[in-house]
Amino acid sequence: MIDLGKYEFWFLTGSQDLYGDETLRQVAEDSKKVVEAFAADKGMPCAVAWKPTLLTPDSIRATLEQANADPRCAGVIAWMHTFSPAKMWIAGLSSYRKPLLQFNTQFNRDIPYDTIDMDFMNLNQSAHGDREFGFITARMDVPRKVVVGHWGEPATRARIASWMRAAIAVADGKKLRIARFGDNMREVAVTDGDKVEAMMRLGWSVPYYGVGDLVEHMAAVGAADVDAKVAEYESSYSVSWGKDKAFALDHIREQARIEVALRQFAAENDVNAFTTNFQDLHGLKQLPGLACQSLMASGFGFAGEGDWKTAAMVRTFKVMSAGLGGAGRGDSFMEDYTYHLDPENGMNLGAHMLEICPSIADGKPSVEVHALGIGGKADPARLVFTAKAGPAVCAAVVDFGTRFRCVLNEVDVVTPPKPFPRLPVARALWKPAPDLRTAAEAWILAGGGHHTAFSNIVTTDMVRDWAEMVGVEFVVIDRDTKIPAFRNELRWNAAAWRA
Ligand code: MN
């Protein structure tokens, strides 16, 4: 469902016309080789397109305006191979609106001590050419990423690939439609927010639909489509039929019907993320559970209780991580549910009423039908599993009125020391960094919500890059977090983001 290959990044090489034809021919050849190295690197999420060397203010402005206008272009990577006087870039950068990465590399990695002369120095001068460009982007306060390192080094290209994933998520967000079936859960504060501001800043469109629109689609789903979907569940998951197979099958079929209808609805309405609300299920027999889990597994963003910001973040994570998954690796809607307050071994149990994405499951999830004490509807079918152990991140976006703040916690998912025989929902047990007490205190001080987007693929750097690109405040809780310094960071941020 998510195709990163439909995007590309433009590789712009800056120079000037003082150098003469021979040097400029060499500059063009060198930058083509850098682009070829990107093309040969399987870690790149999409193509990097070489563009002719930029020598004049007009060509710079024209190129950056074309980048703005081209829907394939998700951002530009700029390299000042030689010196490119940066006043030439002001007009172009003034109108440029997409993500920008300055790649401070040099064609020759090493200094050739025995042979170096002034010709070599004049060709390998990004050490100062990129500083001139750095000044103007700093002076103009252009949102940007700077990556330093030799272009032939895989770790350097990996940093760029990571940034590219964040930039593609920004492009995806610009046209992201998050369908809300029902409004936010009544009286809940953190899941609400300014939908107009979200659209202006992030592109997120948050249209409301009556749940009846979905019910109408469900009524039109044929038995054959329901059968095919149930067969799909049976091949992907182990189905726990319980004591009454007919009862279980009937309830699983209902989720299949919801899923088929949701997919059809999403295709018709160009929707890639959605929310539900257990307070608004008119005409539905069950709270969507298995259906939401299955949709998340194929790349949809989702969150419960009308939480459109978290649904959008789950979709954002799905885009950032597309193609990197493997067994138990993925992204999910999550909620901080229950603590283990052992002072020596503090942990957090993440779960939701039903809707955790099976992409993060350790082993094969099981389809189960159980009663749900909330919502007053029939027993919903859901996938039950435990999340795979390993490092992960949880991130929430909250609305502070004058700005959005993204709070991220690095966590370490653990294999639970014992099974959960009476827990009929998917769950993830983790140790937050630096420890439960500090992490939870910091999270609460920052006003981070109870719902999060969870990923064991997306990295802190990707989310930081994304926040920089879209102009969202970003605070991280990690192994270095200390409460007094964190409180000060929040105070300083409040000053920096004052409207
Ligand atoms: Mn919830």
Short mmCIF file of N, CA and C in Angstrom, two decimals, residues 133-289:
data_model
loop_
_atom_site.label_atom_id
_atom_site.label_comp_id
_atom_site.label_asym_id
_atom_site.label_seq_id
_atom_site.Cartn_x
_atom_site.Cartn_y
_atom_site.Cartn_z
N PHE A 133 27.23 28.30 2.27
CA PHE A 133 25.82 27.91 2.14
C PHE A 133 25.18 27.78 3.53
N GLY A 134 25.95 27.26 4.47
CA GLY A 134 25.45 27.13 5.84
C GLY A 134 25.10 28.47 6.44
N PHE A 135 25.91 29.49 6.11
CA PHE A 135 25.60 30.82 6.66
C PHE A 135 24.24 31.29 6.17
N ILE A 136 23.99 31.15 4.87
CA ILE A 136 22.76 31.76 4.37
C ILE A 136 21.53 30.99 4.84
N THR A 137 21.64 29.67 4.96
CA THR A 137 20.48 28.92 5.45
C THR A 137 20.24 29.23 6.94
N ALA A 138 21.34 29.47 7.68
CA ALA A 138 21.18 29.84 9.10
C ALA A 138 20.59 31.24 9.21
N ARG A 139 21.14 32.16 8.40
CA ARG A 139 20.65 33.55 8.44
C ARG A 139 19.16 33.62 8.06
N MET A 140 18.78 32.82 7.07
CA MET A 140 17.38 32.83 6.62
C MET A 140 16.51 31.91 7.46
N ASP A 141 17.15 31.16 8.35
CA ASP A 141 16.43 30.22 9.22
C ASP A 141 15.61 29.23 8.40
N VAL A 142 16.24 28.67 7.40
CA VAL A 142 15.57 27.67 6.56
C VAL A 142 15.59 26.33 7.31
N PRO A 143 14.44 25.68 7.48
CA PRO A 143 14.48 24.35 8.11
C PRO A 143 15.39 23.42 7.30
N ARG A 144 16.29 22.75 7.95
CA ARG A 144 17.27 21.97 7.19
C ARG A 144 17.94 20.94 8.06
N LYS A 145 18.57 19.99 7.38
CA LYS A 145 19.40 18.97 8.04
C LYS A 145 20.79 19.11 7.44
N VAL A 146 21.81 18.94 8.25
CA VAL A 146 23.17 18.95 7.73
C VAL A 146 23.77 17.57 8.00
N VAL A 147 24.29 16.96 6.95
CA VAL A 147 24.97 15.67 7.11
C VAL A 147 26.39 15.83 6.59
N VAL A 148 27.36 15.50 7.43
CA VAL A 148 28.77 15.59 7.07
C VAL A 148 29.35 14.20 6.98
N GLY A 149 30.14 13.95 5.94
CA GLY A 149 30.82 12.67 5.81
C GLY A 149 31.11 12.37 4.36
N HIS A 150 31.96 11.39 4.12
CA HIS A 150 32.27 11.07 2.73
C HIS A 150 31.11 10.31 2.09
N TRP A 151 30.81 10.68 0.85
CA TRP A 151 29.66 10.10 0.14
C TRP A 151 29.82 8.60 -0.10
N GLY A 152 31.05 8.11 -0.06
CA GLY A 152 31.28 6.69 -0.29
C GLY A 152 31.10 5.84 0.96
N GLU A 153 30.91 6.51 2.09
CA GLU A 153 30.81 5.79 3.36
C GLU A 153 29.35 5.36 3.59
N PRO A 154 29.07 4.06 3.75
CA PRO A 154 27.68 3.63 3.91
C PRO A 154 26.96 4.31 5.07
N ALA A 155 27.65 4.54 6.19
CA ALA A 155 26.98 5.14 7.35
C ALA A 155 26.51 6.55 7.04
N THR A 156 27.26 7.25 6.21
CA THR A 156 26.85 8.61 5.81
C THR A 156 25.59 8.55 4.97
N ARG A 157 25.59 7.63 3.99
CA ARG A 157 24.40 7.51 3.13
C ARG A 157 23.20 7.02 3.96
N ALA A 158 23.45 6.20 4.98
CA ALA A 158 22.34 5.72 5.81
C ALA A 158 21.67 6.88 6.55
N ARG A 159 22.48 7.85 6.98
CA ARG A 159 21.89 9.02 7.65
C ARG A 159 21.01 9.79 6.68
N ILE A 160 21.46 9.86 5.44
CA ILE A 160 20.66 10.57 4.42
C ILE A 160 19.39 9.78 4.11
N ALA A 161 19.51 8.47 4.03
CA ALA A 161 18.33 7.63 3.75
C ALA A 161 17.29 7.80 4.85
N SER A 162 17.75 7.89 6.09
CA SER A 162 16.84 8.07 7.22
C SER A 162 16.10 9.41 7.10
N TRP A 163 16.84 10.45 6.74
CA TRP A 163 16.22 11.77 6.53
C TRP A 163 15.22 11.71 5.37
N MET A 164 15.58 10.98 4.32
CA MET A 164 14.67 10.87 3.17
C MET A 164 13.34 10.26 3.59
N ARG A 165 13.40 9.26 4.46
CA ARG A 165 12.16 8.63 4.93
C ARG A 165 11.28 9.63 5.68
N ALA A 166 11.93 10.47 6.50
CA ALA A 166 11.16 11.51 7.21
C ALA A 166 10.55 12.49 6.20
N ALA A 167 11.33 12.83 5.17
CA ALA A 167 10.84 13.79 4.17
C ALA A 167 9.67 13.21 3.37
N ILE A 168 9.74 11.92 3.08
CA ILE A 168 8.62 11.29 2.36
C ILE A 168 7.38 11.27 3.25
N ALA A 169 7.58 11.06 4.55
CA ALA A 169 6.43 11.11 5.47
C ALA A 169 5.81 12.51 5.49
N VAL A 170 6.66 13.54 5.35
CA VAL A 170 6.12 14.91 5.26
C VAL A 170 5.28 15.05 3.99
N ALA A 171 5.81 14.54 2.87
CA ALA A 171 5.08 14.62 1.60
C ALA A 171 3.76 13.86 1.70
N ASP A 172 3.79 12.70 2.33
CA ASP A 172 2.57 11.90 2.52
C ASP A 172 1.57 12.68 3.38
N GLY A 173 2.09 13.34 4.42
CA GLY A 173 1.22 14.12 5.31
C GLY A 173 0.52 15.27 4.61
N LYS A 174 1.18 15.82 3.59
CA LYS A 174 0.60 16.98 2.89
C LYS A 174 -0.72 16.63 2.21
N LYS A 175 -0.92 15.35 1.94
CA LYS A 175 -2.20 14.98 1.31
C LYS A 175 -2.92 13.90 2.11
N LEU A 176 -2.54 13.79 3.39
CA LEU A 176 -3.13 12.74 4.23
C LEU A 176 -4.54 13.12 4.67
N ARG A 177 -5.46 12.22 4.44
CA ARG A 177 -6.83 12.41 4.93
C ARG A 177 -7.10 11.38 6.02
N ILE A 178 -7.47 11.86 7.20
CA ILE A 178 -7.74 11.00 8.35
C ILE A 178 -9.25 11.03 8.57
N ALA A 179 -9.93 9.95 8.24
CA ALA A 179 -11.38 9.92 8.42
C ALA A 179 -11.70 9.69 9.89
N ARG A 180 -12.55 10.54 10.44
CA ARG A 180 -13.01 10.34 11.81
C ARG A 180 -14.41 9.79 11.76
N PHE A 181 -14.58 8.56 12.22
CA PHE A 181 -15.94 8.03 12.37
C PHE A 181 -16.40 8.41 13.77
N GLY A 182 -17.22 9.41 13.82
CA GLY A 182 -17.58 9.97 15.12
C GLY A 182 -16.55 11.01 15.52
N ASP A 183 -16.84 11.75 16.56
CA ASP A 183 -15.93 12.81 17.03
C ASP A 183 -15.01 12.24 18.11
N ASN A 184 -14.26 13.10 18.75
CA ASN A 184 -13.41 12.66 19.85
C ASN A 184 -14.27 12.17 21.01
N MET A 185 -13.70 11.29 21.80
CA MET A 185 -14.38 10.84 23.01
C MET A 185 -14.75 12.06 23.85
N ARG A 186 -15.99 12.03 24.32
CA ARG A 186 -16.52 13.19 25.04
C ARG A 186 -15.65 13.56 26.25
N GLU A 187 -15.38 14.84 26.36
CA GLU A 187 -14.66 15.46 27.48
C GLU A 187 -13.15 15.17 27.52
N VAL A 188 -12.65 14.40 26.59
CA VAL A 188 -11.21 14.13 26.60
C VAL A 188 -10.47 15.31 25.97
N ALA A 189 -9.42 15.78 26.63
CA ALA A 189 -8.71 16.98 26.19
C ALA A 189 -7.60 16.69 25.19
N VAL A 190 -6.75 15.72 25.53
CA VAL A 190 -5.49 15.60 24.79
C VAL A 190 -5.69 15.09 23.36
N THR A 191 -6.79 14.36 23.13
CA THR A 191 -7.00 13.85 21.77
C THR A 191 -7.60 14.92 20.85
N ASP A 192 -7.97 16.05 21.44
CA ASP A 192 -8.56 17.11 20.62
C ASP A 192 -7.46 18.02 20.10
N GLY A 193 -7.83 19.03 19.35
CA GLY A 193 -6.82 19.94 18.82
C GLY A 193 -7.38 20.75 17.67
N ASP A 194 -6.51 21.61 17.16
CA ASP A 194 -6.91 22.56 16.11
C ASP A 194 -6.70 21.91 14.74
N LYS A 195 -7.80 21.49 14.15
CA LYS A 195 -7.70 20.76 12.88
C LYS A 195 -7.34 21.69 11.72
N VAL A 196 -7.69 22.95 11.86
CA VAL A 196 -7.31 23.91 10.80
C VAL A 196 -5.79 24.12 10.84
N GLU A 197 -5.25 24.31 12.04
CA GLU A 197 -3.81 24.49 12.18
C GLU A 197 -3.06 23.24 11.70
N ALA A 198 -3.61 22.06 12.02
CA ALA A 198 -2.96 20.82 11.60
C ALA A 198 -2.88 20.75 10.08
N MET A 199 -3.93 21.22 9.42
CA MET A 199 -3.92 21.18 7.96
C MET A 199 -2.94 22.20 7.40
N MET A 200 -2.89 23.39 8.03
CA MET A 200 -1.97 24.43 7.55
C MET A 200 -0.52 23.99 7.73
N ARG A 201 -0.23 23.40 8.88
CA ARG A 201 1.16 23.08 9.20
C ARG A 201 1.62 21.75 8.61
N LEU A 202 0.74 20.76 8.70
CA LEU A 202 1.15 19.39 8.36
C LEU A 202 0.47 18.86 7.10
N GLY A 203 -0.58 19.52 6.67
CA GLY A 203 -1.33 19.03 5.52
C GLY A 203 -2.43 18.06 5.90
N TRP A 204 -2.45 17.65 7.17
CA TRP A 204 -3.42 16.65 7.61
C TRP A 204 -4.85 17.19 7.48
N SER A 205 -5.65 16.47 6.74
CA SER A 205 -7.06 16.83 6.61
C SER A 205 -7.85 15.83 7.45
N VAL A 206 -8.78 16.32 8.25
CA VAL A 206 -9.42 15.46 9.25
C VAL A 206 -10.93 15.48 9.07
N PRO A 207 -11.43 14.95 7.95
CA PRO A 207 -12.87 15.02 7.72
C PRO A 207 -13.65 14.09 8.65
N TYR A 208 -14.80 14.57 9.04
CA TYR A 208 -15.71 13.80 9.88
C TYR A 208 -16.65 12.99 9.00
N TYR A 209 -16.92 11.76 9.38
CA TYR A 209 -17.96 10.96 8.73
C TYR A 209 -18.85 10.36 9.81
N GLY A 210 -20.12 10.29 9.52
CA GLY A 210 -21.00 9.58 10.43
C GLY A 210 -20.71 8.09 10.33
N VAL A 211 -20.78 7.40 11.44
CA VAL A 211 -20.50 5.97 11.40
C VAL A 211 -21.50 5.25 10.48
N GLY A 212 -22.65 5.89 10.26
CA GLY A 212 -23.64 5.36 9.32
C GLY A 212 -23.09 5.23 7.90
N ASP A 213 -22.14 6.11 7.54
CA ASP A 213 -21.51 5.99 6.21
C ASP A 213 -20.78 4.66 6.09
N LEU A 214 -20.18 4.24 7.19
CA LEU A 214 -19.49 2.95 7.19
C LEU A 214 -20.50 1.80 7.21
N VAL A 215 -21.53 1.96 8.02
CA VAL A 215 -22.57 0.92 8.12
C VAL A 215 -23.21 0.67 6.76
N GLU A 216 -23.41 1.74 6.01
CA GLU A 216 -23.98 1.62 4.65
C GLU A 216 -23.07 0.78 3.76
N HIS A 217 -21.77 1.04 3.84
CA HIS A 217 -20.82 0.23 3.06
C HIS A 217 -20.84 -1.23 3.51
N MET A 218 -21.00 -1.44 4.82
CA MET A 218 -21.01 -2.82 5.34
C MET A 218 -22.21 -3.59 4.80
N ALA A 219 -23.32 -2.90 4.68
CA ALA A 219 -24.54 -3.58 4.21
C ALA A 219 -24.36 -4.07 2.78
N ALA A 220 -23.47 -3.40 2.03
CA ALA A 220 -23.29 -3.76 0.62
C ALA A 220 -22.21 -4.83 0.42
N VAL A 221 -21.54 -5.24 1.51
CA VAL A 221 -20.47 -6.25 1.37
C VAL A 221 -21.10 -7.63 1.17
N GLY A 222 -20.67 -8.31 0.11
CA GLY A 222 -21.22 -9.63 -0.20
C GLY A 222 -20.58 -10.72 0.65
N ALA A 223 -21.30 -11.86 0.74
CA ALA A 223 -20.82 -12.98 1.55
C ALA A 223 -19.48 -13.52 1.05
N ALA A 224 -19.29 -13.49 -0.26
CA ALA A 224 -18.04 -14.03 -0.83
C ALA A 224 -16.84 -13.21 -0.36
N ASP A 225 -17.01 -11.90 -0.28
CA ASP A 225 -15.91 -11.05 0.18
C ASP A 225 -15.61 -11.30 1.66
N VAL A 226 -16.67 -11.54 2.42
CA VAL A 226 -16.48 -11.86 3.84
C VAL A 226 -15.77 -13.20 3.98
N ASP A 227 -16.19 -14.19 3.19
CA ASP A 227 -15.54 -15.51 3.22
C ASP A 227 -14.05 -15.39 2.91
N ALA A 228 -13.73 -14.61 1.86
CA ALA A 228 -12.33 -14.46 1.45
C ALA A 228 -11.51 -13.81 2.55
N LYS A 229 -12.10 -12.84 3.20
CA LYS A 229 -11.38 -12.15 4.28
C LYS A 229 -11.15 -13.10 5.46
N VAL A 230 -12.16 -13.88 5.80
CA VAL A 230 -12.00 -14.84 6.91
C VAL A 230 -10.92 -15.87 6.56
N ALA A 231 -10.89 -16.30 5.30
CA ALA A 231 -9.86 -17.25 4.87
C ALA A 231 -8.47 -16.62 5.02
N GLU A 232 -8.40 -15.34 4.74
CA GLU A 232 -7.13 -14.60 4.90
C GLU A 232 -6.72 -14.59 6.38
N TYR A 233 -7.67 -14.34 7.26
CA TYR A 233 -7.36 -14.36 8.70
C TYR A 233 -6.84 -15.73 9.09
N GLU A 234 -7.52 -16.77 8.56
CA GLU A 234 -7.13 -18.14 8.96
C GLU A 234 -5.74 -18.50 8.47
N SER A 235 -5.33 -17.92 7.32
CA SER A 235 -3.99 -18.27 6.83
C SER A 235 -2.92 -17.42 7.52
N SER A 236 -3.25 -16.20 7.92
CA SER A 236 -2.23 -15.33 8.55
C SER A 236 -2.12 -15.55 10.05
N TYR A 237 -3.20 -15.95 10.68
CA TYR A 237 -3.24 -16.02 12.15
C TYR A 237 -3.75 -17.38 12.58
N SER A 238 -3.56 -17.70 13.86
CA SER A 238 -4.20 -18.92 14.34
C SER A 238 -5.51 -18.51 15.00
N VAL A 239 -6.57 -19.15 14.59
CA VAL A 239 -7.88 -18.77 15.10
C VAL A 239 -8.23 -19.62 16.31
N SER A 240 -8.59 -18.93 17.37
CA SER A 240 -8.97 -19.64 18.59
C SER A 240 -10.51 -19.69 18.62
N TRP A 241 -11.05 -20.88 18.31
CA TRP A 241 -12.50 -20.97 18.13
C TRP A 241 -13.28 -21.02 19.44
N GLY A 242 -12.60 -21.33 20.54
CA GLY A 242 -13.30 -21.39 21.82
C GLY A 242 -14.29 -22.54 21.88
N LYS A 243 -15.25 -22.43 22.80
CA LYS A 243 -16.19 -23.53 23.03
C LYS A 243 -17.27 -23.59 21.96
N ASP A 244 -17.57 -22.47 21.34
CA ASP A 244 -18.69 -22.40 20.41
C ASP A 244 -18.19 -21.85 19.08
N LYS A 245 -17.85 -22.75 18.17
CA LYS A 245 -17.24 -22.33 16.91
C LYS A 245 -18.17 -21.44 16.08
N ALA A 246 -19.45 -21.78 16.09
CA ALA A 246 -20.41 -21.00 15.29
C ALA A 246 -20.47 -19.55 15.80
N PHE A 247 -20.44 -19.42 17.12
CA PHE A 247 -20.47 -18.09 17.75
C PHE A 247 -19.22 -17.29 17.34
N ALA A 248 -18.04 -17.95 17.46
CA ALA A 248 -16.79 -17.27 17.14
C ALA A 248 -16.77 -16.87 15.67
N LEU A 249 -17.17 -17.80 14.81
CA LEU A 249 -17.12 -17.53 13.37
C LEU A 249 -18.04 -16.34 13.03
N ASP A 250 -19.20 -16.35 13.61
CA ASP A 250 -20.15 -15.26 13.36
C ASP A 250 -19.53 -13.91 13.74
N HIS A 251 -18.82 -13.88 14.87
CA HIS A 251 -18.24 -12.62 15.33
C HIS A 251 -17.01 -12.22 14.52
N ILE A 252 -16.26 -13.22 14.08
CA ILE A 252 -15.10 -12.92 13.23
C ILE A 252 -15.58 -12.41 11.86
N ARG A 253 -16.65 -13.02 11.37
CA ARG A 253 -17.21 -12.57 10.09
C ARG A 253 -17.66 -11.11 10.15
N GLU A 254 -18.13 -10.71 11.31
CA GLU A 254 -18.57 -9.32 11.45
C GLU A 254 -17.38 -8.36 11.31
N GLN A 255 -16.24 -8.75 11.91
CA GLN A 255 -15.04 -7.90 11.75
C GLN A 255 -14.56 -7.92 10.30
N ALA A 256 -14.68 -9.08 9.64
CA ALA A 256 -14.29 -9.15 8.23
C ALA A 256 -15.14 -8.20 7.40
N ARG A 257 -16.43 -8.17 7.72
CA ARG A 257 -17.34 -7.27 7.00
C ARG A 257 -16.93 -5.81 7.24
N ILE A 258 -16.58 -5.49 8.46
CA ILE A 258 -16.13 -4.12 8.77
C ILE A 258 -14.87 -3.80 7.97
N GLU A 259 -13.94 -4.76 7.95
CA GLU A 259 -12.67 -4.49 7.26
C GLU A 259 -12.88 -4.27 5.76
N VAL A 260 -13.67 -5.14 5.14
CA VAL A 260 -13.91 -4.98 3.70
C VAL A 260 -14.56 -3.63 3.42
N ALA A 261 -15.53 -3.27 4.26
CA ALA A 261 -16.23 -1.99 4.07
C ALA A 261 -15.28 -0.82 4.29
N LEU A 262 -14.42 -0.91 5.30
CA LEU A 262 -13.47 0.17 5.58
C LEU A 262 -12.49 0.36 4.42
N ARG A 263 -12.04 -0.75 3.85
CA ARG A 263 -11.10 -0.63 2.72
C ARG A 263 -11.77 0.03 1.52
N GLN A 264 -13.00 -0.36 1.30
CA GLN A 264 -13.74 0.23 0.18
C GLN A 264 -13.98 1.73 0.44
N PHE A 265 -14.37 2.03 1.64
CA PHE A 265 -14.61 3.42 2.02
C PHE A 265 -13.33 4.25 1.87
N ALA A 266 -12.21 3.68 2.31
CA ALA A 266 -10.94 4.39 2.24
C ALA A 266 -10.54 4.67 0.80
N ALA A 267 -10.75 3.67 -0.05
CA ALA A 267 -10.39 3.85 -1.47
C ALA A 267 -11.27 4.92 -2.10
N GLU A 268 -12.53 4.90 -1.79
CA GLU A 268 -13.46 5.87 -2.40
C GLU A 268 -13.19 7.29 -1.92
N ASN A 269 -12.71 7.40 -0.69
CA ASN A 269 -12.57 8.74 -0.10
C ASN A 269 -11.11 9.17 0.07
N ASP A 270 -10.19 8.44 -0.56
CA ASP A 270 -8.77 8.79 -0.53
C ASP A 270 -8.28 8.97 0.92
N VAL A 271 -8.58 7.96 1.71
CA VAL A 271 -8.28 8.01 3.14
C VAL A 271 -7.16 7.01 3.46
N ASN A 272 -6.14 7.46 4.21
CA ASN A 272 -5.05 6.56 4.60
C ASN A 272 -4.90 6.43 6.12
N ALA A 273 -5.83 7.03 6.85
CA ALA A 273 -5.82 6.89 8.30
C ALA A 273 -7.25 7.13 8.77
N PHE A 274 -7.59 6.60 9.94
CA PHE A 274 -8.96 6.77 10.43
C PHE A 274 -9.00 6.58 11.94
N THR A 275 -10.10 7.06 12.50
CA THR A 275 -10.32 6.86 13.93
C THR A 275 -11.73 6.30 14.13
N THR A 276 -11.91 5.62 15.26
CA THR A 276 -13.24 5.19 15.68
C THR A 276 -13.48 5.77 17.07
N ASN A 277 -14.70 5.59 17.56
CA ASN A 277 -15.02 6.01 18.93
C ASN A 277 -16.08 5.07 19.47
N PHE A 278 -15.75 4.40 20.56
CA PHE A 278 -16.69 3.41 21.12
C PHE A 278 -18.00 4.04 21.58
N GLN A 279 -18.01 5.38 21.71
CA GLN A 279 -19.25 6.06 22.09
C GLN A 279 -20.18 6.28 20.90
N ASP A 280 -19.69 5.99 19.73
CA ASP A 280 -20.48 6.25 18.53
C ASP A 280 -20.36 5.04 17.60
N LEU A 281 -21.20 4.05 17.87
CA LEU A 281 -21.15 2.80 17.10
C LEU A 281 -22.53 2.46 16.54
N HIS A 282 -23.34 3.47 16.28
CA HIS A 282 -24.71 3.22 15.86
C HIS A 282 -24.75 2.38 14.59
N GLY A 283 -25.41 1.25 14.68
CA GLY A 283 -25.53 0.37 13.51
C GLY A 283 -24.41 -0.66 13.42
N LEU A 284 -23.36 -0.52 14.24
CA LEU A 284 -22.29 -1.54 14.26
C LEU A 284 -22.60 -2.52 15.39
N LYS A 285 -22.36 -3.80 15.11
CA LYS A 285 -22.61 -4.80 16.15
C LYS A 285 -21.46 -4.88 17.14
N GLN A 286 -20.24 -4.60 16.64
CA GLN A 286 -19.05 -4.70 17.49
C GLN A 286 -18.20 -3.45 17.33
N LEU A 287 -17.41 -3.17 18.35
CA LEU A 287 -16.36 -2.17 18.18
C LEU A 287 -15.35 -2.74 17.19
N PRO A 288 -14.96 -2.00 16.15
CA PRO A 288 -13.96 -2.53 15.22
C PRO A 288 -12.65 -2.85 15.94
N GLY A 289 -12.22 -4.10 15.87
CA GLY A 289 -11.00 -4.53 16.54
C GLY A 289 -10.06 -5.17 15.54
#
